[in-house]
Tab-separated table of C-alpha atoms and ligand atoms in Angstrom:
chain	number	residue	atom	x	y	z
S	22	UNK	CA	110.123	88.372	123.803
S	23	UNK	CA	110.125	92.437	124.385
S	24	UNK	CA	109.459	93.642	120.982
S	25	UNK	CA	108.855	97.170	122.024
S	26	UNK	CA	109.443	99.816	119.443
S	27	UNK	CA	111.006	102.624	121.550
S	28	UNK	CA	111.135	105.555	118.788
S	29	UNK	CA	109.882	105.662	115.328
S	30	UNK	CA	111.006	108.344	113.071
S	31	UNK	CA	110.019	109.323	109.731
S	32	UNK	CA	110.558	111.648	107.116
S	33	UNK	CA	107.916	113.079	105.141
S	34	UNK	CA	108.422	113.920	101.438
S	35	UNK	CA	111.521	111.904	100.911
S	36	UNK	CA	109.652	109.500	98.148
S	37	UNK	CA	111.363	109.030	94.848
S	38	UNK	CA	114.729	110.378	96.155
S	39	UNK	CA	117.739	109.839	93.683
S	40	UNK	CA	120.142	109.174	96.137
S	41	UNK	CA	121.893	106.236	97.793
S	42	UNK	CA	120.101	104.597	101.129
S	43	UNK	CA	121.113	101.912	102.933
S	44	UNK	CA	120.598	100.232	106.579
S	45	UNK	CA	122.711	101.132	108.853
S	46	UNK	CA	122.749	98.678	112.522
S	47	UNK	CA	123.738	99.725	115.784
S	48	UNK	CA	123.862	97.118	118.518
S	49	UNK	CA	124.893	98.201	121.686
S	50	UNK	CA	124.170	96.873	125.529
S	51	UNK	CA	121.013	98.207	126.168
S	52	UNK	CA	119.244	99.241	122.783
S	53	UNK	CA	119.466	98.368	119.330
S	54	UNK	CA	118.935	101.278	116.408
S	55	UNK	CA	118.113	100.372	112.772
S	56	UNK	CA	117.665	103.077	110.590
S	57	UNK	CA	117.750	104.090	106.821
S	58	UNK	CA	120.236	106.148	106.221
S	59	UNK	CA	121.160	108.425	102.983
S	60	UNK	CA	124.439	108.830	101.548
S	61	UNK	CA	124.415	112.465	103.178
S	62	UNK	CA	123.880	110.928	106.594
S	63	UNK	CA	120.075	111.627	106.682
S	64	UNK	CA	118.287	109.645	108.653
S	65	UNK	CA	114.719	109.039	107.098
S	66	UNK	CA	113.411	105.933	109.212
S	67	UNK	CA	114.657	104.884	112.617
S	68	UNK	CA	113.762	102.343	114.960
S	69	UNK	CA	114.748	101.333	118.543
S	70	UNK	CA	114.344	98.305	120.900
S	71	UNK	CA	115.573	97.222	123.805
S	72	UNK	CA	118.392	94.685	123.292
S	73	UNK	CA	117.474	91.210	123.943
S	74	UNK	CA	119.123	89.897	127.714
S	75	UNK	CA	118.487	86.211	126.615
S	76	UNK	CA	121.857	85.658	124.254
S	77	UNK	CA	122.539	85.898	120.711
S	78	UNK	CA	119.750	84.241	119.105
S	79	UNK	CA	117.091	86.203	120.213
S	80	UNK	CA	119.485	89.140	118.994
S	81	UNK	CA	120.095	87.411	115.522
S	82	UNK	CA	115.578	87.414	115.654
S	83	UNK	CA	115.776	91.225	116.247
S	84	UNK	CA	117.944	92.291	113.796
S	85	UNK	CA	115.742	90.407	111.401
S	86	UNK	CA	112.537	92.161	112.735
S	87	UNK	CA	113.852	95.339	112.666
S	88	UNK	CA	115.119	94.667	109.027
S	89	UNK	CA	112.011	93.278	107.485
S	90	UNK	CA	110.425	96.687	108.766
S	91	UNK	CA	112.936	98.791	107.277
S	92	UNK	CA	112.752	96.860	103.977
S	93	UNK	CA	109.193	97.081	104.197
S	94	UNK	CA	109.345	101.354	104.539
S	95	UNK	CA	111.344	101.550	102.116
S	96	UNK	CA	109.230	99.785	100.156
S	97	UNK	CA	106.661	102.659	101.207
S	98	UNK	CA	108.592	105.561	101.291
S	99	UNK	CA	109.333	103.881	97.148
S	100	UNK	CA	113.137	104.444	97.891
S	101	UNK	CA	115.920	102.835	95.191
S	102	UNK	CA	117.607	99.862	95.943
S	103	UNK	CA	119.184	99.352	99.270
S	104	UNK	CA	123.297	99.606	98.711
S	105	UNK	CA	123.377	97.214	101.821
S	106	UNK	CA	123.488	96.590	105.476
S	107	UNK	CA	126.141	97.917	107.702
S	108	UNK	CA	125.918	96.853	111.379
S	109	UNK	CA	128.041	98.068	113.743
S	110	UNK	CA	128.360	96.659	117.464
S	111	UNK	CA	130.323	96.732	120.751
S	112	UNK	CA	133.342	94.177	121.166
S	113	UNK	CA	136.181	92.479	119.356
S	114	UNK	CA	135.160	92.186	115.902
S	115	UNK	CA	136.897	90.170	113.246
S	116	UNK	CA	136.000	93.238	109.957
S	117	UNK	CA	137.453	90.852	107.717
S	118	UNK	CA	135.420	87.703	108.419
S	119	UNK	CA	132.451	89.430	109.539
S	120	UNK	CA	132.328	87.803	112.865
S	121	UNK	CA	131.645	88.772	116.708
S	122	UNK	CA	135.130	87.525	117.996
S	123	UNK	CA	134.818	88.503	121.669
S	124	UNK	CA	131.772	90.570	123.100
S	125	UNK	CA	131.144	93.075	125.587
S	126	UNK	CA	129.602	92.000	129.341
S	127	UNK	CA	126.880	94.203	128.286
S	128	UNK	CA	125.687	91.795	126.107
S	129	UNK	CA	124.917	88.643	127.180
S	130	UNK	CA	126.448	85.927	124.875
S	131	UNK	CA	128.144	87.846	122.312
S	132	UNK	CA	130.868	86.060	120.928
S	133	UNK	CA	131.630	83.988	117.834
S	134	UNK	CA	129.199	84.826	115.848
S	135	UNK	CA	129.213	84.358	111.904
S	136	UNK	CA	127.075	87.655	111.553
S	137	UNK	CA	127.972	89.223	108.351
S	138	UNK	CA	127.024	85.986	106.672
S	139	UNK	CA	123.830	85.102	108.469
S	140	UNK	CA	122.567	88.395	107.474
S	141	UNK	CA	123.940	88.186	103.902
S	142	UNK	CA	122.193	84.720	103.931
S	143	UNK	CA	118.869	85.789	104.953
S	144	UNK	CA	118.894	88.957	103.264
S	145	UNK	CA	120.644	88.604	100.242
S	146	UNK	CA	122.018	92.481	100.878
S	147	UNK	CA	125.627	92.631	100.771
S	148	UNK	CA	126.865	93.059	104.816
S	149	UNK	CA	129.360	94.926	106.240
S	150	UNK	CA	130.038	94.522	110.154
S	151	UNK	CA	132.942	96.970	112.256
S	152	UNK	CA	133.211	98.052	115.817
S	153	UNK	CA	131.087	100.282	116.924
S	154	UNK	CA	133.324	102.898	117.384
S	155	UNK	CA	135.157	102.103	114.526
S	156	UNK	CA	131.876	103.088	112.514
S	157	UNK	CA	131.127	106.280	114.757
S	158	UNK	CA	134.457	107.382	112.891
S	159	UNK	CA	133.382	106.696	109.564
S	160	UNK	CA	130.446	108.812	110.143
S	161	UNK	CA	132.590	111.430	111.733
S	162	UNK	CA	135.114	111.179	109.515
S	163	UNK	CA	132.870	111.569	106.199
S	164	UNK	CA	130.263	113.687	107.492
S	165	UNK	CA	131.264	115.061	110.588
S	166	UNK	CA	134.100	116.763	112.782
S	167	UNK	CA	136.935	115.261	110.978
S	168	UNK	CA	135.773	115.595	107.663
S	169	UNK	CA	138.636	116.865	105.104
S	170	UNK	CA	141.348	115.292	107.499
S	171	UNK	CA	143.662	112.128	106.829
S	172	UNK	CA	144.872	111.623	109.794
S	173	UNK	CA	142.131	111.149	113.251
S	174	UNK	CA	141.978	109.430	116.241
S	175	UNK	CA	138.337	109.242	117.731
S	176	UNK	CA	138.119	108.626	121.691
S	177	UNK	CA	134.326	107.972	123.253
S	178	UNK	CA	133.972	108.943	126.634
S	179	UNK	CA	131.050	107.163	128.150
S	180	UNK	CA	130.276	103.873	130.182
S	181	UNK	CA	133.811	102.641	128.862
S	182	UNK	CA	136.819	104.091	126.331
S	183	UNK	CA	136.426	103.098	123.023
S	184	UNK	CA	138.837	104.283	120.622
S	185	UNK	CA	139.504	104.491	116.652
S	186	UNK	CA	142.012	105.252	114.049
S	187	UNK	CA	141.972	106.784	110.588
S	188	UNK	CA	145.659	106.581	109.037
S	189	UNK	CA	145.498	108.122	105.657
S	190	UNK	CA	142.267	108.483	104.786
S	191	UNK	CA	141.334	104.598	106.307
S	192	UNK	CA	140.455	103.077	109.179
S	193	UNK	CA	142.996	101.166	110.900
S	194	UNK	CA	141.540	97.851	111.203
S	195	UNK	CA	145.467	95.511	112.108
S	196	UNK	CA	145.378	92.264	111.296
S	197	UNK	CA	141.959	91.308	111.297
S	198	UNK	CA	139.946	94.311	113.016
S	199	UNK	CA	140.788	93.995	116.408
S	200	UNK	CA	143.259	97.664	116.436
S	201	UNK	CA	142.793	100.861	118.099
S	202	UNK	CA	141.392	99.670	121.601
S	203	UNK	CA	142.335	102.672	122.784
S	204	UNK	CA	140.832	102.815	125.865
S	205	UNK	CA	142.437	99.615	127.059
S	206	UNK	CA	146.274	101.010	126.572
S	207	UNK	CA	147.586	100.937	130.408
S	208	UNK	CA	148.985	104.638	131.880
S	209	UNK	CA	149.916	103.016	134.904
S	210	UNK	CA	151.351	98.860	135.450
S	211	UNK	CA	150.628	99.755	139.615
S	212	UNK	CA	146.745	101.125	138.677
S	213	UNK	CA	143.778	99.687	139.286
S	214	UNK	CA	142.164	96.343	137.801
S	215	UNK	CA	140.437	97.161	134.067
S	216	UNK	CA	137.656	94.498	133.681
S	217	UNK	CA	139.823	93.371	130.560
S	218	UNK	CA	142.354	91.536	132.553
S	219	UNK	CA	144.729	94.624	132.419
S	220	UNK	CA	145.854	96.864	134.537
S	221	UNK	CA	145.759	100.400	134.841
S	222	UNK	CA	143.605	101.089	131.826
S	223	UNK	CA	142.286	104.473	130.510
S	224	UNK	CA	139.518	103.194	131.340
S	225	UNK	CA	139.965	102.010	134.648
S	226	UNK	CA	140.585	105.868	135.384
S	227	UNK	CA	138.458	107.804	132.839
S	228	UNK	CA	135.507	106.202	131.662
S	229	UNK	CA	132.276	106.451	133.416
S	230	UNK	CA	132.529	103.193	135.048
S	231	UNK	CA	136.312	104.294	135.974
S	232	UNK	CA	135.453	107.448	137.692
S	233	UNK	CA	132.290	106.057	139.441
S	234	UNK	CA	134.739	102.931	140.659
S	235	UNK	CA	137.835	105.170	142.006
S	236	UNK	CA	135.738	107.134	143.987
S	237	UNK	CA	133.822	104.412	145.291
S	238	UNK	CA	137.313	102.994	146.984
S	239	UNK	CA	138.567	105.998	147.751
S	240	UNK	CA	135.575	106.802	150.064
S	241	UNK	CA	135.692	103.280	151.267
S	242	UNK	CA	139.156	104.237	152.589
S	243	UNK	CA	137.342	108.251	153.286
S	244	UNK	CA	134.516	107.248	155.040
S	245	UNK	CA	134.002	110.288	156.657
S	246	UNK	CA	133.723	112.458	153.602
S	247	UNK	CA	130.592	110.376	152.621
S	248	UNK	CA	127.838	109.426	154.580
S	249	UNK	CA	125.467	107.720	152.042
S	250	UNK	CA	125.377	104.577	150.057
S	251	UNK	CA	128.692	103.949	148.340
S	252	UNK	CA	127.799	100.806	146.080
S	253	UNK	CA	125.428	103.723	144.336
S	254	UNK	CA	127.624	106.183	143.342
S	255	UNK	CA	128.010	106.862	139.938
S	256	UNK	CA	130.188	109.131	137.840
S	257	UNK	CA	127.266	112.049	137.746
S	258	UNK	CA	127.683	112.211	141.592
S	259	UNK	CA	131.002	112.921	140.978
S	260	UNK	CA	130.672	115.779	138.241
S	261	UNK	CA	128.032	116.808	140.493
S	262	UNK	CA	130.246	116.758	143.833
S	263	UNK	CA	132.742	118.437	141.960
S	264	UNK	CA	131.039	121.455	140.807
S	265	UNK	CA	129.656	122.085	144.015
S	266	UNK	CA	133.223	122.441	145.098
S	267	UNK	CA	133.685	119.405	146.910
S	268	UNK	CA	137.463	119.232	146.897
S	269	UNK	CA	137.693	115.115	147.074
S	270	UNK	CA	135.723	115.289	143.628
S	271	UNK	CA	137.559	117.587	142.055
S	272	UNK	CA	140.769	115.796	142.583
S	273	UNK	CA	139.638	112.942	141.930
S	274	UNK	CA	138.686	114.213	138.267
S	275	UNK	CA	141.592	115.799	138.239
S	276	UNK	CA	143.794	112.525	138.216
S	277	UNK	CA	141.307	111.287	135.375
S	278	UNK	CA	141.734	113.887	133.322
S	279	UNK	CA	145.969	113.539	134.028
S	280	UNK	CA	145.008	109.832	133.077
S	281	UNK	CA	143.686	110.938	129.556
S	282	UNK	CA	146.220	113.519	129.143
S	283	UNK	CA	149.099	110.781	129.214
S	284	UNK	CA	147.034	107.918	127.242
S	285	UNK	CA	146.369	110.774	124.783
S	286	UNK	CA	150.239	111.848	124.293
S	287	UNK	CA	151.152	107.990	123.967
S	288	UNK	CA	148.526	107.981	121.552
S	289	UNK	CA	149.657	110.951	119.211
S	290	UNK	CA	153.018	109.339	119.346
S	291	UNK	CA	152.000	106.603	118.260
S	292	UNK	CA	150.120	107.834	115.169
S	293	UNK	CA	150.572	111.196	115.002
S	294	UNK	CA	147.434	112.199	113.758
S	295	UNK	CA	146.692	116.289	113.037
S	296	UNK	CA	143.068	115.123	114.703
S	297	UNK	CA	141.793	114.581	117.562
S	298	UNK	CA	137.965	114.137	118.291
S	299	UNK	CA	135.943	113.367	121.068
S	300	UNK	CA	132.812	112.143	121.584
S	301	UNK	CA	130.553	110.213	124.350
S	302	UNK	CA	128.203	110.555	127.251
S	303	UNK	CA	130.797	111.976	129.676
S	304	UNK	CA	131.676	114.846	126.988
S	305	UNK	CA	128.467	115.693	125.436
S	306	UNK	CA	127.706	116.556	129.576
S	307	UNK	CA	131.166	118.234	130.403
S	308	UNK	CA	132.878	119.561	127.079
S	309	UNK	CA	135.148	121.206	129.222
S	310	UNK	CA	137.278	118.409	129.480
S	311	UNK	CA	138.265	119.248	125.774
S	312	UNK	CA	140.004	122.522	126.398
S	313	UNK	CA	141.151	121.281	129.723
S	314	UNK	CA	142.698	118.178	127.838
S	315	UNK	CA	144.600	119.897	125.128
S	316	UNK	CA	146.158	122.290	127.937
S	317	UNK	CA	147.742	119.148	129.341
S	318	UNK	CA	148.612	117.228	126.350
S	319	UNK	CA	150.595	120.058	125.001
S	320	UNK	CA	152.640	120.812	128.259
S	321	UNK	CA	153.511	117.129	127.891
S	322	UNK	CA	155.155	114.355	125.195
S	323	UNK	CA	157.403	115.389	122.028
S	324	UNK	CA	156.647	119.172	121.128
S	325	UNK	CA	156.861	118.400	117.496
S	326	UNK	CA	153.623	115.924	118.040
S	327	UNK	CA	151.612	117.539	120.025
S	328	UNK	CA	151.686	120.889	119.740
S	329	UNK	CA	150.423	120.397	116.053
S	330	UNK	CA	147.079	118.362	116.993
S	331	UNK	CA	144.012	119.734	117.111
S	332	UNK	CA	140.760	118.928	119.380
S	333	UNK	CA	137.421	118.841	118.482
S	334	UNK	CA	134.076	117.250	119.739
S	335	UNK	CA	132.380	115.199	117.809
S	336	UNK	CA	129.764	116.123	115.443
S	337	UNK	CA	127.000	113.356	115.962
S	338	UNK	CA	124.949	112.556	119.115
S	339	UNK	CA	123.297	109.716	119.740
S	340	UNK	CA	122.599	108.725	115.501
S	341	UNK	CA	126.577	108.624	114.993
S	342	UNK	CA	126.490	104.584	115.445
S	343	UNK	CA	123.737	104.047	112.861
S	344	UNK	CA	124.775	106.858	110.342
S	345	UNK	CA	128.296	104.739	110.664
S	346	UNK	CA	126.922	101.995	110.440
S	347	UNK	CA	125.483	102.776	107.243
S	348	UNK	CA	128.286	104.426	105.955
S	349	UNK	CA	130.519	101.093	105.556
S	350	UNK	CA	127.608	100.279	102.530
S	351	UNK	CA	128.486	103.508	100.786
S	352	UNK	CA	132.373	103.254	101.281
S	353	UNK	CA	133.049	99.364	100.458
S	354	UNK	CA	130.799	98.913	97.656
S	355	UNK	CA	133.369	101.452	95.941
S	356	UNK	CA	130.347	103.418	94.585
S	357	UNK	CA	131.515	106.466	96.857
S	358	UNK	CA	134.853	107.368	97.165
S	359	UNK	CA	136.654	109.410	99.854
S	360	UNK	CA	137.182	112.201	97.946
S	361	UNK	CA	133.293	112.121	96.495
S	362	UNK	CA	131.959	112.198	99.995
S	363	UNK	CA	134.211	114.459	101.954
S	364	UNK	CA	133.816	117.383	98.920
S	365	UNK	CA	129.235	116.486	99.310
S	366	UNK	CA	127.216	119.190	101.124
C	23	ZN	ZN1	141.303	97.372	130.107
């Protein structure tokens, strides 16, 4: 198997530190990060493979490659005792059984999956296991944009939606972990197919995939505004197109964005947070949408709601998952407590 180490990071000096460290897991569709992360959100040790393609056994032999390594820097780097392991992946997870209910297609085989215990059992580490972007919040919510505020709601922008939701001061898990798919709440019962089963998904209009998709079948009904391959357009074409000033593109973005602006007033009445950040590939590339967003949402829905939220991009790049990921060790072991970590650094 591909045991390529894409990135190793390390920091010097960081030997006989005081402070809390634990592992921190992020398992996404095409690479898996493991890292060592402080309390503070430092990462002192990272590591990054490709995830495996063969199914969740050869995933389950990763993660305990890539922990054995991390257990045997911090043996090196002579850190304290590990407060845990946090993982946090793409899909449906079950946060209070610790299992991978339903996957992602990104993954091959990832579904039903026990993993919280198998990595208690061959670690001995207390586990923690959330949604991905359910743990990007944590980190944002402790130690990033929405730190000092109650009430968030987190969209990613990227390949998909993903969505999360911190309702006084705690993630919003429902009944067993499965709330806040955000990015799967329909703006339109006519619109297009989502890859869920639904239709008419935020995601079907704003996500990568979404925006690379709609413009594939609208130039398939176009075909003389495009005379190259269609099946290879992606959603950078259609930034791209746009801000050449290719009028097709720009509309087109401009019914995404209407897309988000609705899914994002339904959301806000719905929880009515005083935050809202966003974060992803599409956005760390075009933070314009932010601004452009807002505009809309507060034009539209119950004054009262929106007017009051405000929009920020997230804090974290790419080290948000693991840092997250992390953070559930810190926050459910009960030796830090909201109020210790927001009033740190
Ligand atoms: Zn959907």
């Amino acid at each position: 198997m591909d045991r390529k180490v894409l990135v190793i990071k390390r920091l010097k000096g960081c030997g006989r530190m005081k402070r809390d460290v634990s592992i921190g897991i992020d398992i996404g569709g095409t690479k898996i990060v493991a890292g060592l992360v402080t309390v503070e959100g430092e990462v002192l040790y990272k590591q990054i493979v490709p995830t495996a393609t063969e199914g969740k056994e050869q995933i389950i032999f990763q993660l305990q490659q890539m922990i054995n390594d991390l257990l045997k820097e911090a043996h090196k780097l002579r850190l304290p005792t590990l407060k845990g392991i946090g993982i946090g992946t793409a899909g449906q997870i079950d946060f209070k059984n610790g299992i991978v209910r339903s996957g992602t297609s990104n993954i091959k085989d990832w579904n039903d999956i026990p993993l919280k215990h198998e990595i208690q059992r061959l670690f001995g580490f207390p586990t923690w296991i959330d949604n991905d972007v359910n743990v990007v919040a944590l980190a944002e919510s402790y130690l990033g944009a929405a730190k000092g505020y109650n009430n968030v709601v987190f969209l990613t922008l990227g390949t998909g939606i993903g969505g999360a939701v911190i309702q006084e001061g705690k993630l919003l898990h429902g009944e067993w972990g499965g709330a806040a798919e955000l990015g799967h709440m329909s703006v339109d019962r006519n619109g297009p197919a989502c890859n869920c089963g639904y239709k008419g998904c935020l995601e079907a209009y704003a996500s990568g995939t979404g925006i690379a998709n709609q413009m594939k079948r609208m130039l398939r009904k176009n075909p003389e505004l495009y005379d190259g391959q269609i099946e290879n357009i992606t959603a950078r074409d259609v930034f791209q197109w746009a801000s050449e000033g290719k009028q097709f593109a720009k509309s087109l973005l401009d019914k995404a964005i209407d897309a988000l602006a609705y899914g994002t007033v339904n959301i806000i009445h719905a929880f009515n947070p005083s935050l809202l950040v966003i974060g992803g590939g599409i956005i760390d590339q075009h933070s314009w949408i932010i601004t452009d967003l807002q505009n809309r949402v507060r034009s539209l829905g119950i004054s009262s709601l929106v007017q009051s939220v405000s929009f920020k991009k997230a804090a974290f790049g790419d080290e948000a998952g693991v840092i997250g990921a992390a953070y559930q060790s810190f926050l459910y072991s009960q030796n830090v407590q909201k109020e210790g970590a927001s009033n740190e650094g």
